[in-house]
mmCIF file of C-alpha atoms and ligand atoms in Angstrom:
data_model
loop_
_atom_site.group_PDB
_atom_site.id
_atom_site.type_symbol
_atom_site.label_atom_id
_atom_site.label_comp_id
_atom_site.label_asym_id
_atom_site.label_seq_id
_atom_site.Cartn_x
_atom_site.Cartn_y
_atom_site.Cartn_z
ATOM 1 C CA MET A 1 -9.151 -25.124 18.812
ATOM 2 C CA GLU A 2 -11.555 -24.306 15.970
ATOM 3 C CA ARG A 3 -11.586 -24.969 12.262
ATOM 4 C CA VAL A 4 -11.995 -22.411 9.525
ATOM 5 C CA THR A 5 -12.217 -22.780 5.766
ATOM 6 C CA LEU A 6 -9.939 -20.660 3.613
ATOM 7 C CA ARG A 7 -11.472 -20.135 0.168
ATOM 8 C CA ILE A 8 -8.506 -19.109 -1.955
ATOM 9 C CA ARG A 9 -8.389 -17.866 -5.519
ATOM 10 C CA ARG A 10 -5.759 -20.038 -7.165
ATOM 11 C CA TYR A 11 -3.932 -19.263 -10.402
ATOM 12 C CA ASN A 12 -0.983 -20.967 -12.039
ATOM 13 C CA PRO A 13 0.372 -19.374 -15.240
ATOM 14 C CA ASP A 14 1.562 -22.811 -16.373
ATOM 15 C CA ASP A 15 -1.943 -24.228 -16.132
ATOM 16 C CA ASP A 16 -4.247 -23.587 -19.109
ATOM 17 C CA ASN A 17 -7.406 -23.801 -16.991
ATOM 18 C CA GLY A 18 -7.139 -20.221 -15.671
ATOM 19 C CA ALA A 19 -8.060 -19.086 -12.153
ATOM 20 C CA TYR A 20 -10.274 -21.166 -9.852
ATOM 21 C CA TRP A 21 -11.332 -21.312 -6.198
ATOM 22 C CA GLN A 22 -9.980 -23.900 -3.796
ATOM 23 C CA GLU A 23 -11.023 -24.474 -0.205
ATOM 24 C CA TYR A 24 -8.835 -25.649 2.685
ATOM 25 C CA SER A 25 -10.012 -26.509 6.177
ATOM 26 C CA VAL A 26 -7.455 -25.640 8.890
ATOM 27 C CA ASP A 27 -7.220 -25.660 12.678
ATOM 28 C CA ILE A 28 -7.088 -22.248 14.335
ATOM 29 C CA GLU A 29 -5.855 -21.301 17.808
ATOM 30 C CA PRO A 30 -7.329 -18.271 19.623
ATOM 31 C CA GLY A 31 -5.475 -15.141 18.487
ATOM 32 C CA ASP A 32 -4.316 -16.596 15.170
ATOM 33 C CA VAL A 33 -3.989 -14.222 12.236
ATOM 34 C CA VAL A 34 -4.821 -15.058 8.626
ATOM 35 C CA LEU A 35 -1.142 -15.440 7.750
ATOM 36 C CA GLN A 36 -0.776 -18.243 10.306
ATOM 37 C CA ALA A 37 -3.746 -20.049 8.765
ATOM 38 C CA LEU A 38 -2.191 -19.677 5.315
ATOM 39 C CA MET A 39 1.150 -21.027 6.537
ATOM 40 C CA ARG A 40 -0.628 -24.022 8.014
ATOM 41 C CA VAL A 41 -2.194 -24.707 4.620
ATOM 42 C CA ARG A 42 1.159 -24.529 2.875
ATOM 43 C CA GLU A 43 3.027 -26.586 5.481
ATOM 44 C CA ASP A 44 0.393 -29.274 6.101
ATOM 45 C CA LEU A 45 -1.997 -29.392 3.147
ATOM 46 C CA ASP A 46 -0.682 -27.919 -0.088
ATOM 47 C CA GLY A 47 2.936 -26.924 -0.682
ATOM 48 C CA THR A 48 2.062 -25.452 -4.081
ATOM 49 C CA LEU A 49 0.154 -22.489 -2.630
ATOM 50 C CA ALA A 50 2.027 -19.244 -3.388
ATOM 51 C CA PHE A 51 1.908 -16.105 -1.234
ATOM 52 C CA ARG A 52 4.411 -13.524 0.004
ATOM 53 C CA ALA A 53 5.286 -12.938 3.674
ATOM 54 C CA SER A 54 8.386 -12.097 5.631
ATOM 55 C CA CYS A 55 8.356 -10.207 8.945
ATOM 56 C CA ARG A 56 4.977 -11.512 10.188
ATOM 57 C CA SER A 57 4.541 -8.329 12.210
ATOM 58 C CA GLY A 58 3.249 -5.556 9.955
ATOM 59 C CA ILE A 59 6.655 -4.119 9.052
ATOM 60 C CA CYS A 60 7.765 -5.474 5.672
ATOM 61 C CA GLY A 61 4.456 -4.933 3.865
ATOM 62 C CA SER A 62 4.794 -8.081 1.787
ATOM 63 C CA ASP A 63 1.623 -10.002 2.684
ATOM 64 C CA GLY A 64 -1.046 -7.664 1.359
ATOM 65 C CA MET A 65 -4.020 -9.561 -0.066
ATOM 66 C CA VAL A 66 -7.745 -9.157 -0.469
ATOM 67 C CA ILE A 67 -9.514 -10.692 2.506
ATOM 68 C CA ASN A 68 -13.281 -10.931 2.174
ATOM 69 C CA GLY A 69 -13.247 -8.319 -0.575
ATOM 70 C CA TRP A 70 -11.076 -5.721 1.173
ATOM 71 C CA PRO A 71 -7.261 -5.333 0.954
ATOM 72 C CA ARG A 72 -5.467 -6.018 4.237
ATOM 73 C CA LEU A 73 -2.217 -7.380 5.662
ATOM 74 C CA ALA A 74 -2.674 -11.085 6.432
ATOM 75 C CA CYS A 75 -0.317 -10.837 9.417
ATOM 76 C CA LYS A 76 -2.363 -8.022 10.993
ATOM 77 C CA THR A 77 -5.791 -9.537 10.406
ATOM 78 C CA GLN A 78 -7.253 -11.673 13.163
ATOM 79 C CA VAL A 79 -9.046 -14.763 11.919
ATOM 80 C CA SER A 80 -11.799 -14.097 14.465
ATOM 81 C CA ASP A 81 -12.412 -10.636 12.946
ATOM 82 C CA VAL A 82 -12.997 -11.861 9.399
ATOM 83 C CA ALA A 83 -14.313 -15.430 9.589
ATOM 84 C CA SER A 84 -18.001 -15.718 8.747
ATOM 85 C CA LYS A 85 -20.430 -17.466 11.094
ATOM 86 C CA SER A 86 -19.813 -20.654 9.148
ATOM 87 C CA GLY A 87 -16.041 -20.153 9.534
ATOM 88 C CA MET A 88 -15.299 -19.105 5.945
ATOM 89 C CA ILE A 89 -12.614 -16.589 4.882
ATOM 90 C CA GLN A 90 -12.124 -15.659 1.220
ATOM 91 C CA LEU A 91 -8.653 -14.698 -0.029
ATOM 92 C CA GLU A 92 -7.684 -13.141 -3.376
ATOM 93 C CA PRO A 93 -4.582 -11.425 -4.771
ATOM 94 C CA LEU A 94 -4.444 -7.634 -4.456
ATOM 95 C CA TYR A 95 -6.696 -5.764 -6.890
ATOM 96 C CA ASN A 96 -5.234 -3.430 -9.564
ATOM 97 C CA LEU A 97 -2.090 -5.587 -9.961
ATOM 98 C CA ALA A 98 -1.802 -8.592 -12.262
ATOM 99 C CA CYS A 99 -1.700 -11.989 -10.599
ATOM 100 C CA LEU A 100 1.542 -13.900 -11.123
ATOM 101 C CA LYS A 101 0.573 -16.989 -9.112
ATOM 102 C CA ASP A 102 -2.140 -17.557 -6.483
ATOM 103 C CA LEU A 103 -1.835 -14.622 -4.014
ATOM 104 C CA VAL A 104 1.379 -13.205 -5.545
ATOM 105 C CA VAL A 105 0.977 -10.107 -7.733
ATOM 106 C CA ASP A 106 3.189 -8.263 -10.195
ATOM 107 C CA GLN A 107 4.348 -5.163 -8.282
ATOM 108 C CA GLU A 108 5.867 -3.428 -11.292
ATOM 109 C CA PRO A 109 3.072 -0.830 -11.909
ATOM 110 C CA PHE A 110 3.190 0.199 -8.242
ATOM 111 C CA TRP A 111 6.964 0.758 -8.224
ATOM 112 C CA THR A 112 6.830 2.527 -11.590
ATOM 113 C CA GLN A 113 4.406 5.136 -10.217
ATOM 114 C CA PHE A 114 6.433 5.472 -7.020
ATOM 115 C CA SER A 115 9.640 6.174 -8.944
ATOM 116 C CA ARG A 116 7.928 8.965 -10.941
ATOM 117 C CA ILE A 117 7.714 11.308 -7.939
ATOM 118 C CA THR A 118 11.518 11.354 -7.374
ATOM 119 C CA PRO A 119 11.108 9.758 -3.935
ATOM 120 C CA TRP A 120 14.094 11.057 -2.061
ATOM 121 C CA LEU A 121 15.084 14.183 -0.170
ATOM 122 C CA MET A 122 16.666 16.800 -2.420
ATOM 123 C CA PRO A 123 18.460 19.366 -0.254
ATOM 124 C CA ASP A 124 19.436 22.791 -1.592
ATOM 125 C CA PRO A 125 22.683 22.201 -3.547
ATOM 126 C CA ALA A 126 23.786 25.745 -2.703
ATOM 127 C CA VAL A 127 23.856 24.919 1.033
ATOM 128 C CA PRO A 128 27.126 23.242 2.075
ATOM 129 C CA GLU A 129 26.893 19.675 3.363
ATOM 130 C CA PRO A 130 26.397 19.939 7.167
ATOM 131 C CA GLU A 131 28.809 18.226 9.552
ATOM 132 C CA LYS A 132 25.901 16.699 11.501
ATOM 133 C CA GLU A 133 22.357 15.754 10.525
ATOM 134 C CA ARG A 134 20.129 18.259 8.740
ATOM 135 C CA LEU A 135 17.708 19.556 11.369
ATOM 136 C CA MET A 136 14.141 20.478 10.458
ATOM 137 C CA VAL A 137 11.843 23.020 12.076
ATOM 138 C CA LEU A 138 8.104 22.353 11.806
ATOM 139 C CA GLU A 139 4.963 23.094 13.797
ATOM 140 C CA PRO A 140 3.959 20.041 15.905
ATOM 141 C CA ASP A 141 0.835 19.278 13.826
ATOM 142 C CA ALA A 142 2.764 19.524 10.559
ATOM 143 C CA PHE A 143 5.518 17.311 11.971
ATOM 144 C CA ASP A 144 2.974 14.718 13.125
ATOM 145 C CA LEU A 145 1.526 14.476 9.614
ATOM 146 C CA LEU A 146 4.981 14.284 8.034
ATOM 147 C CA SER A 147 5.896 11.563 10.512
ATOM 148 C CA LYS A 148 2.729 9.588 9.695
ATOM 149 C CA ALA A 149 3.431 9.909 5.969
ATOM 150 C CA SER A 150 6.883 8.436 6.662
ATOM 151 C CA ASP A 151 5.300 5.318 8.175
ATOM 152 C CA CYS A 152 4.431 3.855 4.746
ATOM 153 C CA ILE A 153 5.611 0.236 4.407
ATOM 154 C CA PHE A 154 5.002 -0.058 0.631
ATOM 155 C CA CYS A 155 2.410 -2.781 1.153
ATOM 156 C CA GLN A 156 0.410 -1.703 -1.939
ATOM 157 C CA ILE A 157 -2.846 -1.998 -0.048
ATOM 158 C CA CYS A 158 -3.857 1.615 -0.789
ATOM 159 C CA PHE A 159 -3.028 0.999 -4.471
ATOM 160 C CA ALA A 160 -5.350 -2.022 -4.465
ATOM 161 C CA ALA A 161 -8.112 -0.188 -2.582
ATOM 162 C CA CYS A 162 -8.189 2.824 -4.932
ATOM 163 C CA PRO A 163 -10.975 2.651 -7.558
ATOM 164 C CA ILE A 164 -9.264 5.335 -9.661
ATOM 165 C CA VAL A 165 -6.096 3.246 -10.015
ATOM 166 C CA GLY A 166 -8.319 0.532 -11.445
ATOM 167 C CA LEU A 167 -9.769 2.934 -14.020
ATOM 168 C CA ASP A 168 -6.658 4.871 -15.001
ATOM 169 C CA ARG A 169 -3.327 3.048 -15.196
ATOM 170 C CA ASP A 170 -1.527 6.393 -15.582
ATOM 171 C CA PHE A 171 -2.745 7.723 -12.213
ATOM 172 C CA LEU A 172 0.142 8.056 -9.760
ATOM 173 C CA GLY A 173 -1.948 6.400 -7.072
ATOM 174 C CA PRO A 174 -2.217 7.060 -3.342
ATOM 175 C CA GLN A 175 1.146 5.646 -2.259
ATOM 176 C CA ALA A 176 3.207 7.724 -4.696
ATOM 177 C CA LEU A 177 1.265 10.804 -3.643
ATOM 178 C CA VAL A 178 1.639 10.284 0.091
ATOM 179 C CA LYS A 179 5.366 9.768 -0.437
ATOM 180 C CA ALA A 180 5.507 12.946 -2.524
ATOM 181 C CA TYR A 181 3.855 14.762 0.381
ATOM 182 C CA ARG A 182 6.471 13.317 2.751
ATOM 183 C CA PHE A 183 9.214 15.142 0.808
ATOM 184 C CA GLU A 184 7.270 18.207 -0.359
ATOM 185 C CA ALA A 185 6.299 19.023 3.242
ATOM 186 C CA ASP A 186 9.847 18.603 4.531
ATOM 187 C CA PRO A 187 11.461 22.038 4.933
ATOM 188 C CA ARG A 188 14.875 20.531 4.122
ATOM 189 C CA ASP A 189 13.690 19.450 0.674
ATOM 190 C CA GLN A 190 14.144 21.649 -2.373
ATOM 191 C CA GLY A 191 12.856 19.181 -4.945
ATOM 192 C CA HIS A 192 9.510 20.797 -5.733
ATOM 193 C CA GLN A 193 10.516 22.012 -9.167
ATOM 194 C CA THR A 194 11.517 18.467 -10.085
ATOM 195 C CA ARG A 195 8.199 16.980 -8.873
ATOM 196 C CA GLU A 196 5.872 19.808 -9.854
ATOM 197 C CA ALA A 197 5.118 18.672 -13.398
ATOM 198 C CA VAL A 198 4.255 15.075 -12.477
ATOM 199 C CA LEU A 199 2.204 16.072 -9.415
ATOM 200 C CA GLY A 200 0.293 18.775 -11.293
ATOM 201 C CA ALA A 201 -0.397 16.660 -14.393
ATOM 202 C CA PRO A 202 -3.980 15.405 -14.971
ATOM 203 C CA GLU A 203 -2.924 11.931 -13.777
ATOM 204 C CA GLY A 204 -1.233 13.423 -10.698
ATOM 205 C CA VAL A 205 -3.036 14.821 -7.647
ATOM 206 C CA TRP A 206 -6.049 15.965 -9.686
ATOM 207 C CA ARG A 207 -7.039 12.413 -10.629
ATOM 208 C CA CYS A 208 -7.744 11.625 -6.945
ATOM 209 C CA ARG A 209 -11.517 11.610 -6.369
ATOM 210 C CA THR A 210 -11.285 11.613 -2.551
ATOM 211 C CA THR A 211 -13.031 8.285 -2.091
ATOM 212 C CA PHE A 212 -11.003 7.820 1.144
ATOM 213 C CA ASN A 213 -10.568 4.109 0.333
ATOM 214 C CA CYS A 214 -6.788 4.494 0.688
ATOM 215 C CA THR A 215 -7.094 6.107 4.104
ATOM 216 C CA GLU A 216 -9.558 3.481 5.262
ATOM 217 C CA ALA A 217 -7.436 0.562 4.046
ATOM 218 C CA CYS A 218 -3.958 1.751 5.123
ATOM 219 C CA PRO A 219 -2.722 -0.691 7.808
ATOM 220 C CA LYS A 220 -0.465 2.007 9.263
ATOM 221 C CA GLY A 221 -3.300 4.498 9.764
ATOM 222 C CA ILE A 222 -1.807 7.132 7.451
ATOM 223 C CA PRO A 223 -4.333 9.867 6.531
ATOM 224 C CA ILE A 224 -3.418 9.498 2.855
ATOM 225 C CA THR A 225 -6.374 11.429 1.448
ATOM 226 C CA ARG A 226 -5.528 14.416 3.644
ATOM 227 C CA THR A 227 -1.961 14.530 2.379
ATOM 228 C CA ILE A 228 -3.222 14.435 -1.230
ATOM 229 C CA GLN A 229 -5.606 17.303 -0.499
ATOM 230 C CA LEU A 230 -2.713 19.302 0.987
ATOM 231 C CA LEU A 231 -0.655 18.691 -2.157
ATOM 232 C CA LYS A 232 -3.600 19.966 -4.233
ATOM 233 C CA ARG A 233 -3.906 23.041 -2.033
ATOM 234 C CA ALA A 234 -0.190 23.815 -2.332
ATOM 235 C CA LEU A 235 -0.351 23.570 -6.139
ATOM 236 C CA VAL A 236 -3.410 25.843 -6.306
ATOM 237 C CA ARG A 237 -1.832 28.411 -4.001
ATOM 238 C CA GLU A 238 1.313 28.375 -6.083
ATOM 239 C CA ALA A 239 -0.707 28.894 -9.280
ATOM 240 C CA ILE A 240 -2.608 31.826 -7.728
ATOM 241 C CA PHE A 241 0.316 33.628 -6.140
ATOM 242 C CA SER A 242 3.045 32.996 -8.668
HETATM 243 S S1 FES B 1 4.609 -10.343 6.783
HETATM 244 FE FE1 FES B 1 5.570 -8.384 6.865
HETATM 245 S S2 FES B 1 3.903 -6.995 6.936
HETATM 246 FE FE2 FES B 1 2.951 -8.936 7.088
#
């Protein structure tokens, strides 16, 4: 068993002193992830520490936080991968979202941008409802990318990693755009006309500056930047050939 120090940015809206750093020393077993260390702090040392977590296995997307300056899922981050030589790990709430308390952020801006892209499948209303599921036909590579885009767990890590989101609160952001790709690339979807204006607006796909931060940070390995570039290409093609 080893000990590590968690240096956590604390904030309590009921406390007039503002944000501050607090350190906790905890025991770590081999193979422990950061979330386990955090739970040990809350159970054994300080019950007032606030953070979100649920599935503990990279599915629910609720425990995104900034670990040593980079957004990650606490349940998918090995302590041994991020602890410094002196055993220090620094934790902050996700960037680009207001802190509500300690490591808990206000998710409202993220969900607002997501809702703007009409995030559901819109089949052709002229085609009668099928008796079984709606089958899709796609080339294997195109299906693989669509399938990856469907893996999003809404963890908000790409939103926190994107420098453009931090500069422009109107930007749709990487998650809304990868979800738009998921439906736009689906041959069963006929919703393009509904999404076209928001995707093609200055704060839509064109605001992306291809920093690749979203792709690098995504805990599900989704090539987000590539899907945004494909949305841009589709809009340009449409403008040229229409
Ligand atoms: S607790 Fe669900 S993704 Fe980490």
